[in-house]
Amino acid sequence: MVNEDLPPTTKRISILGATGSIGKSASDVILAGGEAFSVEVVTADRNAVALAETARALGANCAVVADPAAEPALAEALAGSGIEASAGREALIEAAARPVDITLAAIVGAAGLAPTLAAIEAGSDIALANKECLVSAGALFVAAAEKAGVKLLPVDSEHNAIFQVLDSRDPNSVEKIVLTASGGPFRTWSLEDMARATPKDAVAHPNWSMGQKISVDSSTLLNKGLEVIEAHYLFDLAPDQIEVLVHPQSIVHGLVAYRDGSVLAQMSAPDMRVPIANCLWWPERKSAPHKSLDIAEVASLTFERPDTERFPALTLARDALERGGFATNILNAANEIAVEAFLNSQIGYLEIVPVIAEALGRAESAGFRAAPESLGDALVMDDEGRRLAREAVTSRSGRQSTAGAG
Ligand code: NAD
Ligand code: MG
């Protein structure tokens, strides 16, 4: 419930996906903010103990686990705290719709769509980490935010960089933007070595410590592909105005090239607390915990064009963006399945992209053409993308075991 006794400057915050990598970084920022923030809702998938710890540390009013089986553990871990506990998808969506000033959308994957949309429709500004919302149903989310009169503040470091340096008074002044990519753990690997890459290799990101799914996405560069789509919807730019450059030091996160020749960039140490603090404090800038940047120590900043032969995911994502909202939806769903299959050792590393491409091809042959017009549409399409990708995985793992048997 909204606490009427809070000082008027206190921002009420809900965190969807509070136990994840982004959720933990946000907790640091909120705790350092003291009285400036008060936490309404925290949610997690099923880790009740971690969620209860976070809820207690942040003094949240309510904690929700998506998995109903985790409810008893959550109730037990919160006993005596006075913090409400509930469980299940419906409870999560209801909690996301509680009135707050800002909701941090940090659930991973398409599971974040319904709760994030509920928060938007309830009139909460959104600090958006879950890029999958915009990839799955970008037009729908942008329209919903406009209708509700809420702001979508980008947490993704590249988009937050663009948000900080974009002069929103005159959108026509922008020639193009550049999103930087670290290049991931396989930046210098040969295709031959990549074919043998293990899940452990793929999640070992050189600069950022992140959840498993986005770490694999960074290694394939599909993460950057998803980010091109995300940028298209956030900043209303044409696909050819969104460039990607590999920048292994991860210091410059995004650049805006203006038509008059000036290029403005944002720099910071690779630390997600920086963009999170920017969103949670926005429009103010206040001190927040962060790794500091010693530019003399970094000494040199390098930029190179991505190698689309070794990293075809980037081209696949751009093609999907050209084909429209159904294709980006299927791309996202199929990627979630392909990444999971790779992490479970069902397919090899270099099969992730072909599995997604196969699902996209089959969806197009099945007559998918229109972008989702409602959340229901988006979720049905997402289910179909998953089904098609699972079929592609099964046919490949079948092939693998037949080959192995021979
Ligand atoms: P993570 O895996 O560390 O955490 C995910 C959170 O979502 C956890 O709290 C988990 O309990 C919850 N969750 C997972 N499945 C769920 C489900 N089915 N229902 C409800 N809750 C569920 O992921 P992360 O790295 O923190 O990433 C979160 C989001 O932020 C992703 O969309 C990612 O692309 C984006 N993002 C992350 C980073 C980063 O540095 N980690 C950077 C930019 C963007
Ligand atoms: Mg990013």
Short mmCIF file of C-alpha atoms and ligand atoms in Angstrom, two decimals:
data_model
loop_
_atom_site.label_atom_id
_atom_site.label_comp_id
_atom_site.label_asym_id
_atom_site.label_seq_id
_atom_site.Cartn_x
_atom_site.Cartn_y
_atom_site.Cartn_z
CA MET A 1 0.00 0.00 0.00
CA VAL A 2 1.10 3.56 -0.59
CA ASN A 3 2.52 5.07 2.57
CA GLU A 4 0.90 8.52 3.06
CA ASP A 5 3.54 9.49 5.66
CA LEU A 6 6.49 9.44 3.26
CA PRO A 7 8.18 12.76 2.55
CA PRO A 8 6.86 14.13 -0.77
CA THR A 9 10.23 13.70 -2.46
CA THR A 10 10.38 9.97 -1.75
CA LYS A 11 10.13 7.91 -4.94
CA ARG A 12 8.08 4.77 -4.64
CA ILE A 13 9.68 1.91 -6.58
CA SER A 14 8.78 -1.64 -7.55
CA ILE A 15 11.41 -4.09 -8.78
CA LEU A 16 10.28 -6.87 -11.10
CA GLY A 17 13.11 -9.42 -11.14
CA ALA A 18 14.72 -8.24 -7.90
CA THR A 19 16.95 -11.29 -7.37
CA GLY A 20 18.74 -11.07 -10.73
CA SER A 21 21.90 -9.30 -11.75
CA ILE A 22 20.07 -6.02 -12.56
CA GLY A 23 17.84 -6.40 -9.46
CA LYS A 24 20.90 -6.68 -7.21
CA SER A 25 22.59 -3.66 -8.74
CA ALA A 26 19.35 -1.71 -8.27
CA SER A 27 19.25 -2.72 -4.59
CA ASP A 28 22.70 -1.15 -4.15
CA VAL A 29 21.51 2.10 -5.71
CA ILE A 30 18.30 2.17 -3.65
CA LEU A 31 20.02 1.39 -0.35
CA ALA A 32 22.57 4.14 -1.00
CA GLY A 33 19.69 6.54 -1.70
CA GLY A 34 18.35 6.17 1.86
CA GLU A 35 15.11 8.07 2.46
CA ALA A 36 14.89 9.11 -1.18
CA PHE A 37 13.40 5.76 -2.19
CA SER A 38 10.74 3.49 -0.74
CA VAL A 39 10.15 0.03 -2.15
CA GLU A 40 6.67 -1.28 -2.74
CA VAL A 41 7.00 -4.63 -4.55
CA VAL A 42 9.88 -7.01 -5.20
CA THR A 43 9.46 -10.13 -7.34
CA ALA A 44 11.40 -13.22 -8.38
CA ASP A 45 10.80 -16.41 -10.31
CA ARG A 46 11.26 -19.02 -7.54
CA ASN A 47 14.21 -18.20 -5.29
CA ALA A 48 12.16 -17.45 -2.16
CA VAL A 49 15.09 -17.17 0.23
CA ALA A 50 16.97 -14.64 -1.91
CA LEU A 51 13.76 -12.68 -2.51
CA ALA A 52 12.91 -12.55 1.19
CA GLU A 53 16.43 -11.31 1.97
CA THR A 54 16.08 -8.56 -0.64
CA ALA A 55 12.59 -7.61 0.58
CA ARG A 56 13.84 -7.30 4.16
CA ALA A 57 16.97 -5.36 3.18
CA LEU A 58 14.93 -2.88 1.10
CA GLY A 59 12.01 -2.68 3.55
CA ALA A 60 9.59 -3.65 0.77
CA ASN A 61 5.86 -3.88 1.43
CA CYS A 62 5.23 -6.94 -0.70
CA ALA A 63 7.18 -9.86 -2.19
CA VAL A 64 5.92 -12.14 -4.95
CA VAL A 65 7.32 -15.33 -6.46
CA ALA A 66 6.05 -16.34 -9.91
CA ASP A 67 6.25 -20.04 -9.11
CA PRO A 68 3.34 -21.06 -6.82
CA ALA A 69 5.43 -23.96 -5.49
CA ALA A 70 7.77 -21.42 -3.86
CA GLU A 71 4.99 -19.79 -1.81
CA PRO A 72 5.45 -21.78 1.45
CA ALA A 73 9.19 -21.08 1.43
CA LEU A 74 8.55 -17.37 0.87
CA ALA A 75 5.95 -17.19 3.66
CA GLU A 76 8.37 -18.93 6.02
CA ALA A 77 11.32 -16.70 5.08
CA LEU A 78 9.20 -13.57 5.62
CA ALA A 79 7.54 -14.70 8.87
CA GLY A 80 7.41 -11.89 11.43
CA SER A 81 8.60 -9.23 8.97
CA GLY A 82 5.16 -7.73 8.21
CA ILE A 83 5.97 -8.02 4.48
CA GLU A 84 3.08 -9.42 2.41
CA ALA A 85 3.92 -12.60 0.51
CA SER A 86 2.15 -14.01 -2.52
CA ALA A 87 2.77 -16.33 -5.45
CA GLY A 88 1.74 -17.15 -9.01
CA ARG A 89 1.65 -15.31 -12.35
CA GLU A 90 -1.63 -13.54 -11.55
CA ALA A 91 -0.35 -12.32 -8.17
CA LEU A 92 2.80 -11.06 -9.88
CA ILE A 93 0.82 -9.11 -12.47
CA GLU A 94 -1.46 -7.66 -9.77
CA ALA A 95 1.54 -6.59 -7.71
CA ALA A 96 3.14 -5.01 -10.80
CA ALA A 97 -0.02 -2.91 -11.20
CA ARG A 98 0.22 -1.33 -7.72
CA PRO A 99 0.62 2.43 -7.98
CA VAL A 100 4.26 3.52 -7.72
CA ASP A 101 6.37 6.28 -9.26
CA ILE A 102 8.76 4.00 -11.10
CA THR A 103 8.96 0.29 -11.87
CA LEU A 104 12.24 -1.38 -12.69
CA ALA A 105 11.40 -4.01 -15.32
CA ALA A 106 14.23 -6.52 -14.82
CA ILE A 107 12.65 -9.92 -15.39
CA VAL A 108 14.55 -11.81 -18.07
CA GLY A 109 12.85 -12.78 -21.33
CA ALA A 110 9.28 -12.71 -22.59
CA ALA A 111 8.12 -13.63 -19.05
CA GLY A 112 8.52 -9.89 -18.39
CA LEU A 113 5.93 -8.77 -20.95
CA ALA A 114 2.68 -9.06 -18.96
CA PRO A 115 3.95 -7.61 -15.65
CA THR A 116 5.71 -4.72 -17.41
CA LEU A 117 2.60 -3.89 -19.43
CA ALA A 118 0.52 -4.01 -16.22
CA ALA A 119 2.89 -1.48 -14.63
CA ILE A 120 2.66 0.80 -17.68
CA GLU A 121 -1.13 0.65 -17.72
CA ALA A 122 -1.17 1.47 -14.01
CA GLY A 123 0.65 4.71 -14.82
CA SER A 124 4.11 3.93 -13.49
CA ASP A 125 7.20 5.25 -15.26
CA ILE A 126 9.35 2.31 -16.36
CA ALA A 127 13.07 1.84 -15.93
CA LEU A 128 13.33 -0.71 -18.71
CA ALA A 129 15.99 -3.40 -18.48
CA ASN A 130 13.84 -6.07 -20.12
CA LYS A 131 14.66 -5.33 -23.76
CA GLU A 132 12.65 -8.41 -24.75
CA CYS A 133 9.43 -6.37 -24.26
CA LEU A 134 10.43 -4.09 -27.13
CA VAL A 135 11.74 -6.91 -29.31
CA SER A 136 8.60 -9.00 -28.84
CA ALA A 137 6.03 -6.25 -29.07
CA GLY A 138 7.77 -2.90 -29.50
CA ALA A 139 4.97 -0.96 -31.19
CA LEU A 140 2.51 -2.19 -28.58
CA PHE A 141 4.69 -1.15 -25.63
CA VAL A 142 5.49 2.27 -27.06
CA ALA A 143 1.78 2.91 -27.76
CA ALA A 144 0.79 1.72 -24.27
CA ALA A 145 3.37 4.02 -22.66
CA GLU A 146 2.17 6.97 -24.74
CA LYS A 147 -1.46 6.24 -23.89
CA ALA A 148 -0.72 5.98 -20.17
CA GLY A 149 1.51 9.08 -20.29
CA VAL A 150 4.46 7.23 -18.74
CA LYS A 151 8.13 7.43 -19.56
CA LEU A 152 10.22 4.48 -20.76
CA LEU A 153 13.65 5.15 -19.24
CA PRO A 154 16.29 2.86 -20.77
CA VAL A 155 18.43 0.87 -18.32
CA ASP A 156 20.32 -0.99 -21.03
CA SER A 157 23.71 0.75 -20.86
CA GLU A 158 23.93 1.65 -24.56
CA HIS A 159 20.39 3.02 -24.69
CA ASN A 160 20.85 4.84 -21.43
CA ALA A 161 23.97 6.43 -22.96
CA ILE A 162 21.97 7.55 -26.01
CA PHE A 163 19.16 8.79 -23.73
CA GLN A 164 21.70 10.92 -21.87
CA VAL A 165 23.26 12.53 -24.94
CA LEU A 166 20.26 12.74 -27.24
CA ASP A 167 18.87 16.20 -27.72
CA SER A 168 15.19 15.36 -27.65
CA ARG A 169 14.15 18.91 -28.62
CA ASP A 170 14.92 18.26 -32.27
CA PRO A 171 14.88 14.59 -33.35
CA ASN A 172 15.64 15.63 -36.95
CA SER A 173 19.05 16.88 -35.86
CA VAL A 174 20.28 13.29 -35.45
CA GLU A 175 22.10 11.64 -38.33
CA LYS A 176 22.70 8.31 -36.63
CA ILE A 177 23.46 6.67 -33.31
CA VAL A 178 26.13 4.12 -32.46
CA LEU A 179 25.62 1.31 -29.97
CA THR A 180 28.87 -0.20 -28.77
CA ALA A 181 29.44 -3.91 -28.15
CA SER A 182 32.27 -5.41 -26.12
CA GLY A 183 32.51 -8.20 -28.69
CA GLY A 184 31.96 -10.80 -25.95
CA PRO A 185 34.23 -13.70 -24.98
CA PHE A 186 34.61 -14.97 -28.58
CA ARG A 187 35.67 -11.70 -30.19
CA THR A 188 39.04 -13.11 -31.18
CA TRP A 189 38.10 -16.80 -31.54
CA SER A 190 38.15 -18.60 -34.89
CA LEU A 191 34.95 -20.23 -36.16
CA GLU A 192 36.61 -23.59 -35.59
CA ASP A 193 37.15 -22.80 -31.91
CA MET A 194 33.67 -21.30 -31.57
CA ALA A 195 32.20 -24.59 -32.81
CA ARG A 196 33.62 -26.20 -29.67
CA ALA A 197 32.62 -23.41 -27.26
CA THR A 198 31.00 -24.65 -24.04
CA PRO A 199 28.30 -22.93 -21.95
CA LYS A 200 31.03 -22.02 -19.45
CA ASP A 201 33.06 -20.30 -22.19
CA ALA A 202 29.98 -18.43 -23.42
CA VAL A 203 28.90 -16.98 -20.08
CA ALA A 204 32.41 -15.83 -19.17
CA HIS A 205 31.93 -12.23 -20.27
CA PRO A 206 35.15 -10.16 -20.33
CA ASN A 207 33.71 -6.89 -18.89
CA TRP A 208 30.21 -7.32 -17.48
CA SER A 209 28.81 -9.68 -14.88
CA MET A 210 25.26 -10.50 -16.02
CA GLY A 211 22.56 -13.17 -15.97
CA GLN A 212 23.17 -16.35 -18.02
CA LYS A 213 20.79 -15.63 -20.90
CA ILE A 214 22.08 -12.14 -21.69
CA SER A 215 25.67 -13.38 -21.32
CA VAL A 216 25.09 -15.97 -24.07
CA ASP A 217 23.28 -13.30 -26.13
CA SER A 218 26.35 -11.06 -25.77
CA SER A 219 28.64 -13.85 -26.93
CA THR A 220 26.63 -14.41 -30.16
CA LEU A 221 26.13 -10.62 -30.61
CA LEU A 222 22.40 -11.33 -30.79
CA ASN A 223 22.22 -9.10 -27.72
CA LYS A 224 23.40 -6.24 -29.93
CA GLY A 225 20.83 -7.27 -32.54
CA LEU A 226 18.10 -7.13 -29.90
CA GLU A 227 19.48 -3.73 -28.90
CA VAL A 228 19.23 -2.39 -32.48
CA ILE A 229 15.53 -3.35 -32.37
CA GLU A 230 15.20 -1.85 -28.88
CA ALA A 231 16.78 1.42 -30.07
CA HIS A 232 14.48 1.56 -33.09
CA TYR A 233 11.44 1.59 -30.79
CA LEU A 234 12.88 3.73 -27.99
CA PHE A 235 14.24 6.52 -30.18
CA ASP A 236 12.04 6.20 -33.25
CA LEU A 237 15.03 5.85 -35.61
CA ALA A 238 15.22 4.02 -38.93
CA PRO A 239 17.27 0.78 -38.85
CA ASP A 240 20.00 2.33 -41.03
CA GLN A 241 20.43 5.14 -38.50
CA ILE A 242 21.47 2.60 -35.85
CA GLU A 243 25.08 1.48 -36.17
CA VAL A 244 26.97 -1.08 -34.08
CA LEU A 245 30.70 -0.88 -33.33
CA VAL A 246 32.80 -3.30 -31.33
CA HIS A 247 34.57 -1.50 -28.50
CA PRO A 248 36.33 -4.08 -26.34
CA GLN A 249 37.03 -1.74 -23.40
CA SER A 250 33.26 -1.10 -22.75
CA ILE A 251 33.86 2.49 -21.65
CA VAL A 252 31.96 4.41 -24.33
CA HIS A 253 28.44 2.97 -24.29
CA GLY A 254 26.69 4.96 -26.98
CA LEU A 255 27.24 7.87 -29.37
CA VAL A 256 24.92 10.26 -31.16
CA ALA A 257 26.16 11.76 -34.43
CA TYR A 258 24.38 15.03 -35.19
CA ARG A 259 23.84 16.43 -38.66
CA ASP A 260 26.12 19.40 -37.90
CA GLY A 261 29.15 17.10 -37.43
CA SER A 262 29.25 16.89 -33.64
CA VAL A 263 29.34 13.45 -32.06
CA LEU A 264 28.35 13.21 -28.38
CA ALA A 265 29.17 10.12 -26.37
CA GLN A 266 28.59 8.87 -22.83
CA MET A 267 31.37 7.13 -20.91
CA SER A 268 31.49 5.25 -17.63
CA ALA A 269 33.12 2.19 -16.15
CA PRO A 270 31.24 -0.98 -17.13
CA ASP A 271 28.94 -1.04 -14.10
CA MET A 272 25.16 -1.36 -14.49
CA ARG A 273 24.62 0.71 -11.34
CA VAL A 274 25.45 3.78 -13.45
CA PRO A 275 22.52 3.51 -15.92
CA ILE A 276 20.23 2.16 -13.18
CA ALA A 277 20.97 5.19 -10.97
CA ASN A 278 20.46 7.47 -13.97
CA CYS A 279 16.94 6.03 -14.44
CA LEU A 280 15.94 5.81 -10.78
CA TRP A 281 17.07 9.34 -9.98
CA TRP A 282 15.97 10.85 -13.30
CA PRO A 283 15.56 13.76 -13.98
CA GLU A 284 18.03 14.50 -11.18
CA ARG A 285 21.63 13.30 -10.97
CA LYS A 286 22.64 12.21 -7.47
CA SER A 287 25.55 10.28 -6.08
CA ALA A 288 25.23 6.53 -6.42
CA PRO A 289 27.58 3.58 -5.84
CA HIS A 290 29.68 2.89 -8.94
CA LYS A 291 33.09 1.79 -10.13
CA SER A 292 34.96 4.94 -10.96
CA LEU A 293 36.44 5.58 -14.35
CA ASP A 294 40.12 6.39 -14.62
CA ILE A 295 40.43 7.25 -18.28
CA ALA A 296 44.23 7.57 -18.07
CA GLU A 297 44.42 4.01 -16.76
CA VAL A 298 42.23 2.76 -19.62
CA ALA A 299 44.64 4.71 -21.86
CA SER A 300 43.25 3.68 -25.23
CA LEU A 301 39.78 3.25 -26.61
CA THR A 302 39.41 1.18 -29.77
CA PHE A 303 36.50 0.70 -32.15
CA GLU A 304 36.03 -1.78 -34.98
CA ARG A 305 33.22 -2.96 -37.23
CA PRO A 306 31.60 -6.23 -36.18
CA ASP A 307 32.55 -9.38 -38.10
CA THR A 308 29.17 -10.50 -39.39
CA GLU A 309 30.62 -13.74 -40.78
CA ARG A 310 31.56 -15.06 -37.37
CA PHE A 311 28.60 -13.29 -35.74
CA PRO A 312 25.64 -13.72 -38.14
CA ALA A 313 23.13 -13.04 -35.33
CA LEU A 314 23.48 -9.33 -35.89
CA THR A 315 22.38 -9.64 -39.53
CA LEU A 316 19.56 -11.99 -38.54
CA ALA A 317 18.20 -9.43 -36.07
CA ARG A 318 18.45 -6.60 -38.60
CA ASP A 319 16.59 -8.71 -41.16
CA ALA A 320 13.88 -9.44 -38.59
CA LEU A 321 13.52 -5.71 -37.90
CA GLU A 322 13.07 -5.07 -41.64
CA ARG A 323 10.46 -7.84 -41.87
CA GLY A 324 8.42 -6.41 -39.01
CA GLY A 325 6.90 -7.05 -35.60
CA PHE A 326 6.04 -10.71 -36.14
CA ALA A 327 9.64 -11.50 -37.07
CA THR A 328 11.21 -9.76 -34.08
CA ASN A 329 8.71 -11.54 -31.80
CA ILE A 330 9.66 -14.96 -33.25
CA LEU A 331 13.36 -14.02 -33.16
CA ASN A 332 13.14 -13.32 -29.44
CA ALA A 333 11.13 -16.46 -28.59
CA ALA A 334 13.32 -18.74 -30.72
CA ASN A 335 16.47 -17.24 -29.22
CA GLU A 336 15.28 -18.00 -25.68
CA ILE A 337 14.77 -21.65 -26.66
CA ALA A 338 18.04 -21.88 -28.60
CA VAL A 339 20.05 -20.39 -25.73
CA GLU A 340 18.41 -22.74 -23.23
CA ALA A 341 19.13 -25.71 -25.53
CA PHE A 342 22.78 -24.65 -25.81
CA LEU A 343 23.09 -24.20 -22.03
CA ASN A 344 21.60 -27.71 -21.62
CA SER A 345 24.11 -29.06 -24.16
CA GLN A 346 21.34 -30.12 -26.59
CA ILE A 347 22.86 -28.13 -29.45
CA GLY A 348 26.32 -26.82 -30.22
CA TYR A 349 27.26 -23.16 -29.94
CA LEU A 350 27.21 -22.53 -33.69
CA GLU A 351 23.71 -24.02 -33.94
CA ILE A 352 22.07 -21.23 -31.89
CA VAL A 353 21.70 -18.89 -34.87
CA PRO A 354 20.59 -21.58 -37.38
CA VAL A 355 17.88 -22.73 -34.92
CA ILE A 356 16.53 -19.17 -34.72
CA ALA A 357 16.76 -18.72 -38.50
CA GLU A 358 14.89 -21.99 -39.03
CA ALA A 359 12.09 -20.95 -36.65
CA LEU A 360 11.82 -17.59 -38.43
CA GLY A 361 11.67 -19.25 -41.86
CA ARG A 362 8.99 -21.68 -40.72
CA ALA A 363 6.90 -18.91 -39.14
CA GLU A 364 7.02 -16.97 -42.38
CA SER A 365 6.05 -20.07 -44.42
CA ALA A 366 3.16 -20.62 -42.00
CA GLY A 367 1.82 -17.21 -42.97
CA PHE A 368 2.89 -15.02 -40.06
CA ARG A 369 3.04 -11.44 -41.32
CA ALA A 370 1.38 -9.00 -38.91
CA ALA A 371 2.90 -7.47 -35.79
CA PRO A 372 1.13 -8.38 -32.52
CA GLU A 373 -1.70 -5.97 -31.75
CA SER A 374 -2.36 -7.06 -28.19
CA LEU A 375 -0.50 -8.73 -25.37
CA GLY A 376 -2.53 -11.87 -26.10
CA ASP A 377 -1.35 -11.80 -29.75
CA ALA A 378 2.26 -11.30 -28.68
CA LEU A 379 2.12 -14.24 -26.27
CA VAL A 380 0.47 -16.57 -28.82
CA MET A 381 3.13 -15.65 -31.36
CA ASP A 382 5.82 -16.12 -28.73
CA ASP A 383 4.47 -19.63 -27.98
CA GLU A 384 4.56 -20.47 -31.67
CA GLY A 385 8.14 -19.19 -31.97
CA ARG A 386 9.14 -21.40 -29.06
CA ARG A 387 7.39 -24.42 -30.56
CA LEU A 388 9.09 -23.95 -33.92
CA ALA A 389 12.48 -23.47 -32.26
CA ARG A 390 11.99 -26.60 -30.14
CA GLU A 391 11.28 -28.56 -33.32
CA ALA A 392 14.48 -27.19 -34.86
CA VAL A 393 16.42 -28.16 -31.71
CA THR A 394 14.95 -31.68 -31.67
CA SER A 395 15.77 -32.31 -35.31
CA ARG A 396 19.35 -31.15 -34.70
CA SER A 397 19.91 -33.10 -31.48
CA GLY A 398 18.49 -36.15 -33.34
CA ARG A 399 21.04 -35.58 -36.10
CA GLN A 400 23.82 -35.18 -33.51
CA SER A 401 23.00 -38.45 -31.73
CA THR A 402 22.64 -40.32 -35.05
CA ALA A 403 26.05 -39.00 -36.07
CA GLY A 404 27.42 -39.99 -32.67
CA ALA A 405 25.96 -43.50 -32.98
CA GLY A 406 27.63 -43.96 -36.37
P1 NAD B 1 18.96 -12.59 -14.31
O1 NAD B 1 18.77 -13.94 -14.91
O2 NAD B 1 20.15 -12.34 -13.48
O3 NAD B 1 17.67 -12.20 -13.43
C1 NAD B 1 16.37 -12.36 -13.92
C2 NAD B 1 15.32 -12.02 -12.87
O4 NAD B 1 14.03 -12.37 -13.43
C3 NAD B 1 15.44 -12.82 -11.57
O5 NAD B 1 14.97 -12.04 -10.50
C4 NAD B 1 14.49 -14.00 -11.81
O6 NAD B 1 14.00 -14.56 -10.59
C5 NAD B 1 13.39 -13.33 -12.59
N1 NAD B 1 12.69 -14.28 -13.48
C6 NAD B 1 13.26 -15.17 -14.34
N2 NAD B 1 12.32 -15.89 -14.98
C7 NAD B 1 11.12 -15.44 -14.52
C8 NAD B 1 9.76 -15.79 -14.79
N3 NAD B 1 9.46 -16.77 -15.67
N4 NAD B 1 8.80 -15.11 -14.16
C9 NAD B 1 9.08 -14.13 -13.28
N5 NAD B 1 10.35 -13.76 -12.96
C10 NAD B 1 11.36 -14.40 -13.59
O7 NAD B 1 18.88 -11.56 -15.54
P2 NAD B 1 19.57 -10.11 -15.65
O8 NAD B 1 20.93 -10.26 -16.21
O9 NAD B 1 19.38 -9.35 -14.38
O10 NAD B 1 18.69 -9.46 -16.81
C11 NAD B 1 17.40 -8.99 -16.59
C12 NAD B 1 16.93 -8.21 -17.82
O11 NAD B 1 17.76 -7.06 -17.97
C13 NAD B 1 17.07 -9.00 -19.13
O12 NAD B 1 15.99 -8.65 -19.96
C14 NAD B 1 18.36 -8.48 -19.73
O13 NAD B 1 18.37 -8.53 -21.14
C15 NAD B 1 18.35 -7.04 -19.25
N6 NAD B 1 19.69 -6.45 -19.13
C16 NAD B 1 20.58 -6.96 -18.26
C17 NAD B 1 21.86 -6.41 -18.15
C18 NAD B 1 22.87 -6.94 -17.16
O14 NAD B 1 23.93 -6.37 -17.03
N7 NAD B 1 22.59 -8.00 -16.43
C19 NAD B 1 22.20 -5.32 -18.96
C20 NAD B 1 21.26 -4.80 -19.84
C21 NAD B 1 20.00 -5.37 -19.91
MG MG B 2 23.33 -3.51 -23.38
#
